[in-house]
């Protein structure tokens, strides 16, 4: 089960058997507080991905971070899909939610040991695999309970349950097999191959099984959940700004740190603006307008489950580069405006923003069928700046990146003013109508 593969709407019909313990979602449902609580785990998870890469900055650590992020994302997406089918704060679902929160936290906690077991403790790779099975298995089990009265949905459920088991077996194999076959770099490559196979099984089956017999229950809930997780990822950049200069260690606050913090916030603000100002609203409105079930499923899958993952990765890599830059600038021994960025720092700082903007471009192309030339132009400028800033102080590199991003926000707002006004007006009218309806209900019943 992936997040977009949500169970058929069955408010008393359609073959699904509902009980007091499990209450169905509805087309107008929104994110629950339990789901927001679940998202808090991913604040730590994203931080751990960044820390894992920052501790051992290398191509190998980046690959491991991406693999770990892919599985964490699939767990998050599954819970988002579950919340689209059922009301996670009603009946027995809070117990399921708390179990999932605990397992997801352990999953994130063991990520640094998911690839290499450390002596003197529990076997990290096996603990990771077990937690992954618990998170994904719980999600699939709830859908199995919902579909138990419908033979077609039950067959569908078996198809969705199989990749969870296969992926878990591959993760277990990644923890116990490579060291028996080889050592050194060969062992690492074999382990990565097992991880890639597990991810291929989960994502591949999610792409191939289609949407027969399934549909997105609430478009608003689905869009809101993904908007919130983007905010969680952006929060990682704020945390990086705070932890990068190592204020806990009592290092003095300098003008270089202040300027770097302002530039870092400026870039993060533009990343927020590029998604939330218009694009997120336009994609959600399109999802609402897409009535045909299969088309809606394909849109939810492509635009949200698959294309939001590289957006998250881009934000995390930007946070990684920012964290390293701030930590170095804050050191008293560092020259006033820093030293040239390392190749790793430059790739993460600039590459993270590029990946995020390219993902936004792909999202607009898939959903709105338009090419957003302003972000693409910004990508070209950022890439062209790489050889220019390579010998320059790191503060200059960050300042130029912030300048390009601010120009991007201004140009996008001006050139897309008409489209922006229409999309935001529709969103405002929807919000006002919902508020009026809620106020009327409260006036009558409270």
CSV table of C-alpha atoms in Angstrom, one decimal:
chain,number,residue,atom,x,y,z
A,1,UNK,CA,0.0,0.0,0.0
A,2,UNK,CA,1.3,3.4,-1.0
A,3,UNK,CA,-0.2,6.6,0.2
A,4,UNK,CA,-2.3,7.3,-2.9
A,5,UNK,CA,-3.7,3.7,-3.0
A,6,UNK,CA,-6.5,4.6,-0.6
A,7,UNK,CA,-9.6,2.4,0.0
A,8,UNK,CA,-12.8,2.8,-1.9
A,9,UNK,CA,-15.3,5.3,-0.4
A,10,UNK,CA,-17.7,3.2,1.6
A,11,UNK,CA,-20.0,5.2,3.7
A,12,UNK,CA,-22.2,2.3,4.5
A,13,UNK,CA,-21.9,0.7,1.1
A,14,UNK,CA,-19.6,-0.4,-1.7
A,15,UNK,CA,-18.6,-3.7,0.0
A,16,UNK,CA,-16.5,-2.3,2.8
A,17,UNK,CA,-17.7,-3.1,6.4
A,18,UNK,CA,-17.4,-0.3,8.8
A,19,UNK,CA,-17.7,-0.6,12.6
A,20,UNK,CA,-17.5,1.7,15.6
A,21,UNK,CA,-13.8,0.9,15.9
A,22,UNK,CA,-13.0,2.2,12.4
A,23,UNK,CA,-14.9,5.2,10.9
A,24,UNK,CA,-14.6,6.1,7.2
A,25,UNK,CA,-13.2,9.3,5.9
A,26,UNK,CA,-15.3,11.7,3.9
A,27,UNK,CA,-14.6,14.0,0.8
A,28,UNK,CA,-14.4,17.1,3.0
A,29,UNK,CA,-12.2,15.6,5.8
A,30,UNK,CA,-9.0,17.4,6.7
A,31,UNK,CA,-5.8,16.4,8.6
A,32,UNK,CA,-6.3,15.3,12.2
A,33,UNK,CA,-4.2,16.3,15.2
A,34,UNK,CA,-3.0,12.7,15.4
A,35,UNK,CA,-1.6,13.0,11.9
A,36,UNK,CA,0.1,16.2,12.9
A,37,UNK,CA,1.6,14.3,15.9
A,38,UNK,CA,2.9,11.7,13.5
A,39,UNK,CA,4.5,14.4,11.4
A,40,UNK,CA,6.6,15.4,14.5
A,41,UNK,CA,8.5,12.2,14.2
A,42,UNK,CA,9.6,13.3,10.8
A,43,UNK,CA,11.1,16.5,12.2
A,44,UNK,CA,13.5,14.2,13.9
A,45,UNK,CA,13.7,11.8,10.9
A,46,UNK,CA,14.8,14.6,8.5
A,47,UNK,CA,17.2,15.9,11.1
A,48,UNK,CA,18.7,12.4,11.4
A,49,UNK,CA,19.1,12.1,7.6
A,50,UNK,CA,21.0,15.4,7.6
A,51,UNK,CA,23.2,14.4,10.5
A,52,UNK,CA,24.0,11.1,9.0
A,53,UNK,CA,25.2,12.8,5.9
A,54,UNK,CA,27.0,15.7,7.6
A,55,UNK,CA,29.0,13.3,9.9
A,56,UNK,CA,30.5,11.5,7.0
A,57,UNK,CA,30.3,13.8,4.0
A,58,UNK,CA,30.8,11.7,0.9
A,59,UNK,CA,29.0,10.3,-2.1
A,60,UNK,CA,28.4,7.1,-0.3
A,61,UNK,CA,26.8,8.8,2.7
A,62,UNK,CA,24.6,10.8,0.3
A,63,UNK,CA,23.4,7.6,-1.4
A,64,UNK,CA,22.6,6.0,2.0
A,65,UNK,CA,20.7,9.1,3.1
A,66,UNK,CA,18.6,9.1,-0.1
A,67,UNK,CA,17.8,5.4,0.3
A,68,UNK,CA,16.9,5.9,3.9
A,69,UNK,CA,14.8,8.9,3.0
A,70,UNK,CA,13.0,6.9,0.3
A,71,UNK,CA,11.8,4.3,2.8
A,72,UNK,CA,10.9,6.9,5.4
A,73,UNK,CA,8.9,8.7,2.8
A,74,UNK,CA,7.0,5.5,1.8
A,75,UNK,CA,6.1,5.0,5.5
A,76,UNK,CA,4.9,8.6,5.8
A,77,UNK,CA,2.9,8.3,2.5
A,78,UNK,CA,1.3,5.1,3.7
A,79,UNK,CA,0.0,6.8,6.9
A,80,UNK,CA,-1.2,9.8,4.9
A,81,UNK,CA,-3.1,7.4,2.7
A,82,UNK,CA,-4.6,5.6,5.7
A,83,UNK,CA,-5.7,9.0,7.1
A,84,UNK,CA,-7.5,9.6,3.8
A,85,UNK,CA,-9.5,6.4,4.1
A,86,UNK,CA,-10.4,6.4,7.8
A,87,UNK,CA,-10.6,8.9,10.6
A,88,UNK,CA,-7.3,8.4,12.4
A,89,UNK,CA,-8.5,10.1,15.6
A,90,UNK,CA,-11.7,8.0,16.0
A,91,UNK,CA,-12.4,4.5,17.4
A,92,UNK,CA,-9.3,2.3,17.7
A,93,UNK,CA,-7.3,4.2,15.2
A,94,UNK,CA,-5.5,6.4,17.8
A,95,UNK,CA,-4.0,3.2,19.3
A,96,UNK,CA,-2.8,2.2,15.8
A,97,UNK,CA,-1.5,5.7,15.3
A,98,UNK,CA,0.5,5.7,18.5
A,99,UNK,CA,2.0,2.3,17.6
A,100,UNK,CA,3.0,3.7,14.2
A,101,UNK,CA,4.5,6.8,15.8
A,102,UNK,CA,6.6,4.7,18.1
A,103,UNK,CA,7.8,2.4,15.3
A,104,UNK,CA,8.4,5.3,13.0
A,105,UNK,CA,10.5,7.0,15.6
A,106,UNK,CA,12.6,3.9,16.1
A,107,UNK,CA,12.9,3.6,12.4
A,108,UNK,CA,14.4,7.1,12.2
A,109,UNK,CA,16.5,6.5,15.3
A,110,UNK,CA,18.1,3.4,13.8
A,111,UNK,CA,18.8,5.0,10.5
A,112,UNK,CA,22.5,5.7,11.3
A,113,UNK,CA,22.9,2.0,12.0
A,114,UNK,CA,20.6,0.7,9.2
A,115,UNK,CA,23.6,0.1,6.9
A,116,UNK,CA,26.3,-0.9,9.3
A,117,UNK,CA,25.9,-2.7,12.6
A,118,UNK,CA,27.7,-1.2,15.6
A,119,UNK,CA,29.1,-3.6,18.2
A,120,UNK,CA,27.8,-3.6,21.7
A,121,UNK,CA,24.2,-3.0,21.0
A,122,UNK,CA,21.2,-4.4,19.1
A,123,UNK,CA,21.7,-5.3,15.4
A,124,UNK,CA,20.8,-2.0,13.8
A,125,UNK,CA,19.9,-3.3,10.3
A,126,UNK,CA,17.6,-5.9,11.7
A,127,UNK,CA,15.9,-3.4,14.1
A,128,UNK,CA,15.4,-1.1,11.2
A,129,UNK,CA,13.8,-3.9,9.1
A,130,UNK,CA,11.6,-4.9,12.0
A,131,UNK,CA,10.4,-1.3,12.6
A,132,UNK,CA,9.7,-0.9,8.8
A,133,UNK,CA,7.6,-4.1,8.8
A,134,UNK,CA,5.7,-2.8,11.9
A,135,UNK,CA,4.9,0.6,10.3
A,136,UNK,CA,4.0,-0.7,6.9
A,137,UNK,CA,2.3,-3.9,8.2
A,138,UNK,CA,0.1,-1.9,10.5
A,139,UNK,CA,-1.0,0.3,7.6
A,140,UNK,CA,-1.8,-2.6,5.4
A,141,UNK,CA,-3.6,-4.5,8.3
A,142,UNK,CA,-6.0,-1.6,8.7
A,143,UNK,CA,-6.8,-1.6,5.0
A,144,UNK,CA,-7.2,-5.4,5.2
A,145,UNK,CA,-9.8,-4.9,8.0
A,146,UNK,CA,-11.7,-2.3,5.9
A,147,UNK,CA,-11.8,-4.5,2.8
A,148,UNK,CA,-12.5,-7.8,4.5
A,149,UNK,CA,-16.2,-8.0,3.3
A,150,UNK,CA,-15.4,-7.3,-0.4
A,151,UNK,CA,-13.8,-10.1,-2.4
A,152,UNK,CA,-12.4,-7.8,-5.0
A,153,UNK,CA,-10.9,-5.4,-2.5
A,154,UNK,CA,-9.5,-8.4,-0.5
A,155,UNK,CA,-7.6,-9.6,-3.6
A,156,UNK,CA,-6.4,-6.1,-4.0
A,157,UNK,CA,-5.2,-6.0,-0.5
A,158,UNK,CA,-3.2,-9.2,-1.0
A,159,UNK,CA,-1.4,-7.5,-3.9
A,160,UNK,CA,-0.6,-4.5,-1.6
A,161,UNK,CA,0.6,-6.7,1.3
A,162,UNK,CA,3.1,-8.7,-0.7
A,163,UNK,CA,5.6,-5.9,-1.5
A,164,UNK,CA,5.8,-5.0,2.2
A,165,UNK,CA,6.9,-8.6,3.0
A,166,UNK,CA,9.3,-8.7,0.1
A,167,UNK,CA,10.8,-5.4,1.0
A,168,UNK,CA,11.3,-6.4,4.6
A,169,UNK,CA,13.0,-9.7,3.6
A,170,UNK,CA,15.3,-7.6,1.3
A,171,UNK,CA,16.2,-5.3,4.2
A,172,UNK,CA,16.9,-8.2,6.5
A,173,UNK,CA,19.1,-9.7,3.8
A,174,UNK,CA,20.9,-6.4,3.5
A,175,UNK,CA,21.8,-6.7,7.2
A,176,UNK,CA,23.0,-10.3,7.2
A,177,UNK,CA,24.1,-11.4,3.8
A,178,UNK,CA,26.7,-8.9,2.4
A,179,UNK,CA,29.3,-9.5,5.2
A,180,UNK,CA,29.1,-13.2,4.4
A,181,UNK,CA,29.9,-12.7,0.8
A,182,UNK,CA,32.5,-10.0,0.7
A,183,UNK,CA,34.2,-7.2,2.6
A,184,UNK,CA,35.1,-3.6,2.1
A,185,UNK,CA,33.6,-1.7,-0.8
A,186,UNK,CA,32.2,-4.9,-2.3
A,187,UNK,CA,30.2,-5.5,0.9
A,188,UNK,CA,28.9,-2.0,0.8
A,189,UNK,CA,27.8,-2.3,-2.8
A,190,UNK,CA,26.0,-5.6,-2.1
A,191,UNK,CA,24.2,-4.0,0.8
A,192,UNK,CA,23.2,-1.0,-1.3
A,193,UNK,CA,21.9,-3.4,-4.0
A,194,UNK,CA,19.6,-5.0,-1.5
A,195,UNK,CA,18.3,-1.6,-0.4
A,196,UNK,CA,17.7,-0.5,-4.0
A,197,UNK,CA,15.8,-3.8,-4.6
A,198,UNK,CA,13.6,-3.1,-1.6
A,199,UNK,CA,12.8,0.4,-2.8
A,200,UNK,CA,12.2,-0.8,-6.3
A,201,UNK,CA,9.7,-3.4,-5.1
A,202,UNK,CA,7.7,-0.8,-3.0
A,203,UNK,CA,7.8,2.0,-5.5
A,204,UNK,CA,7.5,-0.2,-8.6
A,205,UNK,CA,4.5,-2.1,-7.3
A,206,UNK,CA,2.9,1.2,-6.3
A,207,UNK,CA,3.4,2.4,-9.9
A,208,UNK,CA,2.2,-0.8,-11.6
A,209,UNK,CA,-0.8,-1.9,-9.7
A,210,UNK,CA,-2.9,1.0,-10.9
A,211,UNK,CA,-6.1,2.3,-9.2
A,212,UNK,CA,-8.8,-0.3,-10.0
A,213,UNK,CA,-11.2,-0.4,-7.1
A,214,UNK,CA,-9.5,2.4,-5.2
A,215,UNK,CA,-9.8,6.1,-5.1
A,216,UNK,CA,-8.7,9.2,-3.2
A,217,UNK,CA,-11.5,10.0,-0.7
A,218,UNK,CA,-10.6,13.6,0.2
A,219,UNK,CA,-8.6,15.7,-2.1
A,220,UNK,CA,-8.3,18.5,0.4
A,221,UNK,CA,-6.9,16.1,3.0
A,222,UNK,CA,-4.4,14.6,0.6
A,223,UNK,CA,-3.1,18.1,-0.5
A,224,UNK,CA,-3.0,19.4,3.1
A,225,UNK,CA,-1.0,16.4,4.3
A,226,UNK,CA,1.7,16.9,1.7
A,227,UNK,CA,1.7,20.7,2.3
A,228,UNK,CA,2.3,20.1,6.0
A,229,UNK,CA,5.2,17.7,5.4
A,230,UNK,CA,6.9,20.3,3.1
A,231,UNK,CA,6.6,22.7,6.0
A,232,UNK,CA,8.3,20.0,8.3
A,233,UNK,CA,11.1,19.8,5.8
A,234,UNK,CA,11.5,23.6,5.6
A,235,UNK,CA,11.6,23.5,9.4
A,236,UNK,CA,14.7,21.4,9.1
A,237,UNK,CA,16.4,24.4,7.4
A,238,UNK,CA,15.5,26.6,10.4
A,239,UNK,CA,16.9,24.0,12.8
A,240,UNK,CA,20.1,23.9,10.7
A,241,UNK,CA,20.4,27.7,11.1
A,242,UNK,CA,20.1,27.3,14.8
A,243,UNK,CA,22.4,24.3,15.3
A,244,UNK,CA,24.9,25.1,12.5
A,245,UNK,CA,26.6,27.9,14.4
A,246,UNK,CA,26.7,25.6,17.5
A,247,UNK,CA,25.2,28.2,19.8
A,248,UNK,CA,24.9,25.5,22.4
A,249,UNK,CA,28.7,25.5,22.6
A,250,UNK,CA,28.7,29.2,23.4
A,251,UNK,CA,30.4,30.5,20.3
A,252,UNK,CA,30.2,34.3,19.9
A,253,UNK,CA,27.6,35.8,17.7
A,254,UNK,CA,29.4,37.6,14.8
A,255,UNK,CA,28.2,39.7,11.9
A,256,UNK,CA,29.1,36.9,9.6
A,257,UNK,CA,26.7,34.6,11.4
A,258,UNK,CA,24.0,37.2,11.3
A,259,UNK,CA,24.4,37.8,7.6
A,260,UNK,CA,24.5,34.1,6.9
A,261,UNK,CA,21.4,33.5,9.0
A,262,UNK,CA,19.5,36.2,7.1
A,263,UNK,CA,20.6,34.9,3.7
A,264,UNK,CA,19.7,31.3,4.8
A,265,UNK,CA,16.2,32.5,5.9
A,266,UNK,CA,15.8,34.4,2.6
A,267,UNK,CA,16.4,31.3,0.6
A,268,UNK,CA,14.1,29.2,2.7
A,269,UNK,CA,11.4,31.8,2.4
A,270,UNK,CA,11.7,31.7,-1.4
A,271,UNK,CA,11.5,27.9,-1.3
A,272,UNK,CA,8.2,28.3,0.7
A,273,UNK,CA,6.9,31.0,-1.7
A,274,UNK,CA,7.7,29.0,-4.8
A,275,UNK,CA,5.4,26.2,-3.6
A,276,UNK,CA,2.8,27.6,-1.3
A,277,UNK,CA,2.0,31.0,-2.9
A,278,UNK,CA,0.3,29.6,-6.0
A,279,UNK,CA,1.4,26.2,-7.2
A,280,UNK,CA,0.2,24.2,-4.2
A,281,UNK,CA,-3.2,25.9,-4.4
A,282,UNK,CA,-3.4,25.3,-8.2
A,283,UNK,CA,-2.6,21.6,-7.9
A,284,UNK,CA,-5.1,21.0,-5.1
A,285,UNK,CA,-7.8,22.8,-7.1
A,286,UNK,CA,-7.0,20.5,-10.1
A,287,UNK,CA,-7.2,17.4,-7.9
A,288,UNK,CA,-10.7,18.6,-6.7
A,289,UNK,CA,-11.7,19.1,-10.4
A,290,UNK,CA,-10.5,15.7,-11.5
A,291,UNK,CA,-13.6,13.6,-10.9
A,292,UNK,CA,-12.7,10.4,-12.8
A,293,UNK,CA,-11.4,8.0,-10.2
A,294,UNK,CA,-8.4,6.6,-12.2
A,295,UNK,CA,-7.3,10.0,-13.4
A,296,UNK,CA,-7.5,11.3,-9.8
A,297,UNK,CA,-5.5,8.4,-8.5
A,298,UNK,CA,-2.8,8.9,-11.2
A,299,UNK,CA,-2.7,12.6,-10.4
A,300,UNK,CA,-2.5,12.0,-6.6
A,301,UNK,CA,0.3,9.4,-7.1
A,302,UNK,CA,2.4,11.4,-9.6
A,303,UNK,CA,2.0,14.9,-8.2
A,304,UNK,CA,2.2,14.1,-4.5
A,305,UNK,CA,3.6,10.7,-3.7
A,306,UNK,CA,6.4,10.7,-6.3
A,307,UNK,CA,7.1,14.3,-7.1
A,308,UNK,CA,7.0,15.6,-3.5
A,309,UNK,CA,9.9,13.2,-2.6
A,310,UNK,CA,12.6,15.0,-4.6
A,311,UNK,CA,11.2,18.3,-3.2
A,312,UNK,CA,11.8,17.0,0.3
A,313,UNK,CA,15.3,15.7,-0.7
A,314,UNK,CA,16.2,19.1,-2.2
A,315,UNK,CA,15.2,20.9,1.0
A,316,UNK,CA,17.1,18.5,3.2
A,317,UNK,CA,20.3,18.8,1.1
A,318,UNK,CA,20.0,22.6,1.2
A,319,UNK,CA,19.7,22.4,5.0
A,320,UNK,CA,22.7,20.1,5.0
A,321,UNK,CA,24.8,22.6,3.1
A,322,UNK,CA,23.6,25.5,5.2
A,323,UNK,CA,24.4,23.7,8.4
A,324,UNK,CA,28.0,23.0,7.4
A,325,UNK,CA,28.4,26.6,6.2
A,326,UNK,CA,27.1,28.2,9.4
A,327,UNK,CA,29.1,25.9,11.6
A,328,UNK,CA,32.3,26.9,9.8
A,329,UNK,CA,31.5,30.6,9.7
A,330,UNK,CA,30.8,30.6,13.4
A,331,UNK,CA,34.3,29.3,14.3
A,332,UNK,CA,36.5,32.1,15.6
A,333,UNK,CA,39.5,30.9,13.5
A,334,UNK,CA,37.5,31.2,10.3
A,335,UNK,CA,38.3,34.4,8.2
A,336,UNK,CA,35.6,37.1,8.4
A,337,UNK,CA,33.6,36.0,5.3
A,338,UNK,CA,34.7,32.4,5.4
A,339,UNK,CA,36.7,30.3,3.1
A,340,UNK,CA,35.7,28.8,-0.3
A,341,UNK,CA,33.1,26.1,0.0
A,342,UNK,CA,34.2,22.5,-0.3
A,343,UNK,CA,32.9,20.6,-3.3
A,344,UNK,CA,30.5,18.7,-1.0
A,345,UNK,CA,29.3,21.9,0.6
A,346,UNK,CA,28.7,23.5,-2.8
A,347,UNK,CA,26.9,20.6,-4.2
A,348,UNK,CA,24.6,20.2,-1.3
A,349,UNK,CA,23.9,24.0,-0.9
A,350,UNK,CA,23.4,24.8,-4.5
A,351,UNK,CA,22.3,21.3,-5.6
A,352,UNK,CA,19.5,21.2,-3.0
A,353,UNK,CA,17.9,24.4,-4.3
A,354,UNK,CA,18.3,23.2,-7.9
A,355,UNK,CA,16.7,19.8,-7.1
A,356,UNK,CA,13.8,21.6,-5.4
A,357,UNK,CA,13.2,24.0,-8.2
A,358,UNK,CA,13.4,21.2,-10.9
A,359,UNK,CA,10.9,19.2,-8.8
A,360,UNK,CA,8.5,22.2,-8.8
A,361,UNK,CA,8.9,22.5,-12.5
A,362,UNK,CA,8.1,18.8,-13.0
A,363,UNK,CA,5.1,19.2,-10.7
A,364,UNK,CA,3.7,22.1,-12.8
A,365,UNK,CA,4.3,20.3,-16.0
A,366,UNK,CA,2.6,17.1,-14.8
A,367,UNK,CA,-0.4,18.9,-13.3
A,368,UNK,CA,-1.0,22.2,-15.1
A,369,UNK,CA,0.7,21.2,-18.4
A,370,UNK,CA,2.8,24.4,-18.3
A,371,UNK,CA,6.5,25.0,-18.4
A,372,UNK,CA,7.5,27.5,-15.6
A,373,UNK,CA,10.3,29.4,-17.3
A,374,UNK,CA,11.2,31.6,-14.4
A,375,UNK,CA,12.2,28.7,-12.0
A,376,UNK,CA,14.0,27.0,-14.9
A,377,UNK,CA,15.9,30.2,-15.6
A,378,UNK,CA,16.9,30.4,-11.9
A,379,UNK,CA,18.2,26.8,-12.2
A,380,UNK,CA,20.4,27.8,-15.1
A,381,UNK,CA,21.7,30.8,-13.2
A,382,UNK,CA,22.5,28.8,-10.1
A,383,UNK,CA,24.3,26.1,-12.1
A,384,UNK,CA,26.2,28.8,-14.0
A,385,UNK,CA,27.2,30.4,-10.7
A,386,UNK,CA,28.9,27.2,-9.5
A,387,UNK,CA,32.3,27.7,-11.2
A,388,UNK,CA,32.1,31.4,-10.4
A,389,UNK,CA,31.7,31.0,-6.6
A,390,UNK,CA,34.0,28.0,-6.3
A,391,UNK,CA,37.0,30.1,-5.4
A,392,UNK,CA,35.0,32.8,-3.5
A,393,UNK,CA,34.3,32.9,0.2
A,394,UNK,CA,31.4,30.8,1.4
A,395,UNK,CA,29.5,33.9,2.5
A,396,UNK,CA,29.6,35.3,-1.0
A,397,UNK,CA,28.4,32.0,-2.4
A,398,UNK,CA,25.4,32.0,0.0
A,399,UNK,CA,24.7,35.7,-0.7
A,400,UNK,CA,24.6,35.1,-4.5
A,401,UNK,CA,22.3,32.1,-4.0
A,402,UNK,CA,19.9,34.2,-1.9
A,403,UNK,CA,20.0,37.0,-4.5
A,404,UNK,CA,19.0,34.6,-7.3
A,405,UNK,CA,16.3,33.2,-5.2
A,406,UNK,CA,14.8,36.6,-4.3
A,407,UNK,CA,14.9,37.6,-7.9
A,408,UNK,CA,13.1,34.4,-8.8
A,409,UNK,CA,10.3,35.1,-6.3
A,410,UNK,CA,9.9,38.6,-7.7
A,411,UNK,CA,9.9,37.6,-11.3
A,412,UNK,CA,7.5,34.7,-10.8
A,413,UNK,CA,5.1,36.9,-9.0
A,414,UNK,CA,5.1,39.6,-11.7
A,415,UNK,CA,5.1,37.3,-14.8
A,416,UNK,CA,2.4,35.0,-13.4
A,417,UNK,CA,0.2,37.8,-11.9
A,418,UNK,CA,-3.0,36.9,-13.8
A,419,UNK,CA,-2.8,33.2,-13.1
A,420,UNK,CA,-1.8,33.9,-9.5
A,421,UNK,CA,-4.7,36.2,-8.9
A,422,UNK,CA,-7.2,33.7,-10.2
A,423,UNK,CA,-5.9,30.8,-8.2
A,424,UNK,CA,-5.7,32.7,-5.0
A,425,UNK,CA,-9.1,34.2,-5.4
A,426,UNK,CA,-10.7,30.7,-5.8
A,427,UNK,CA,-8.7,29.5,-2.8
A,428,UNK,CA,-10.0,32.5,-0.8
A,429,UNK,CA,-13.6,32.0,-1.8
A,430,UNK,CA,-13.4,28.3,-0.8
A,431,UNK,CA,-11.9,29.2,2.6
A,432,UNK,CA,-14.6,31.9,3.2
A,433,UNK,CA,-17.3,29.4,2.3
A,434,UNK,CA,-16.0,26.7,4.6
A,435,UNK,CA,-15.6,29.2,7.4
A,436,UNK,CA,-19.2,30.5,6.9
A,437,UNK,CA,-20.5,26.9,6.9
A,438,UNK,CA,-18.6,26.0,10.0
A,439,UNK,CA,-19.7,29.1,11.8
A,440,UNK,CA,-23.3,28.5,11.0
A,441,UNK,CA,-23.1,24.9,12.3
A,442,UNK,CA,-21.5,26.1,15.5
A,443,UNK,CA,-24.1,28.7,15.9
A,444,UNK,CA,-26.9,26.1,15.6
A,445,UNK,CA,-25.4,23.3,17.7
A,446,UNK,CA,-22.9,24.7,20.2
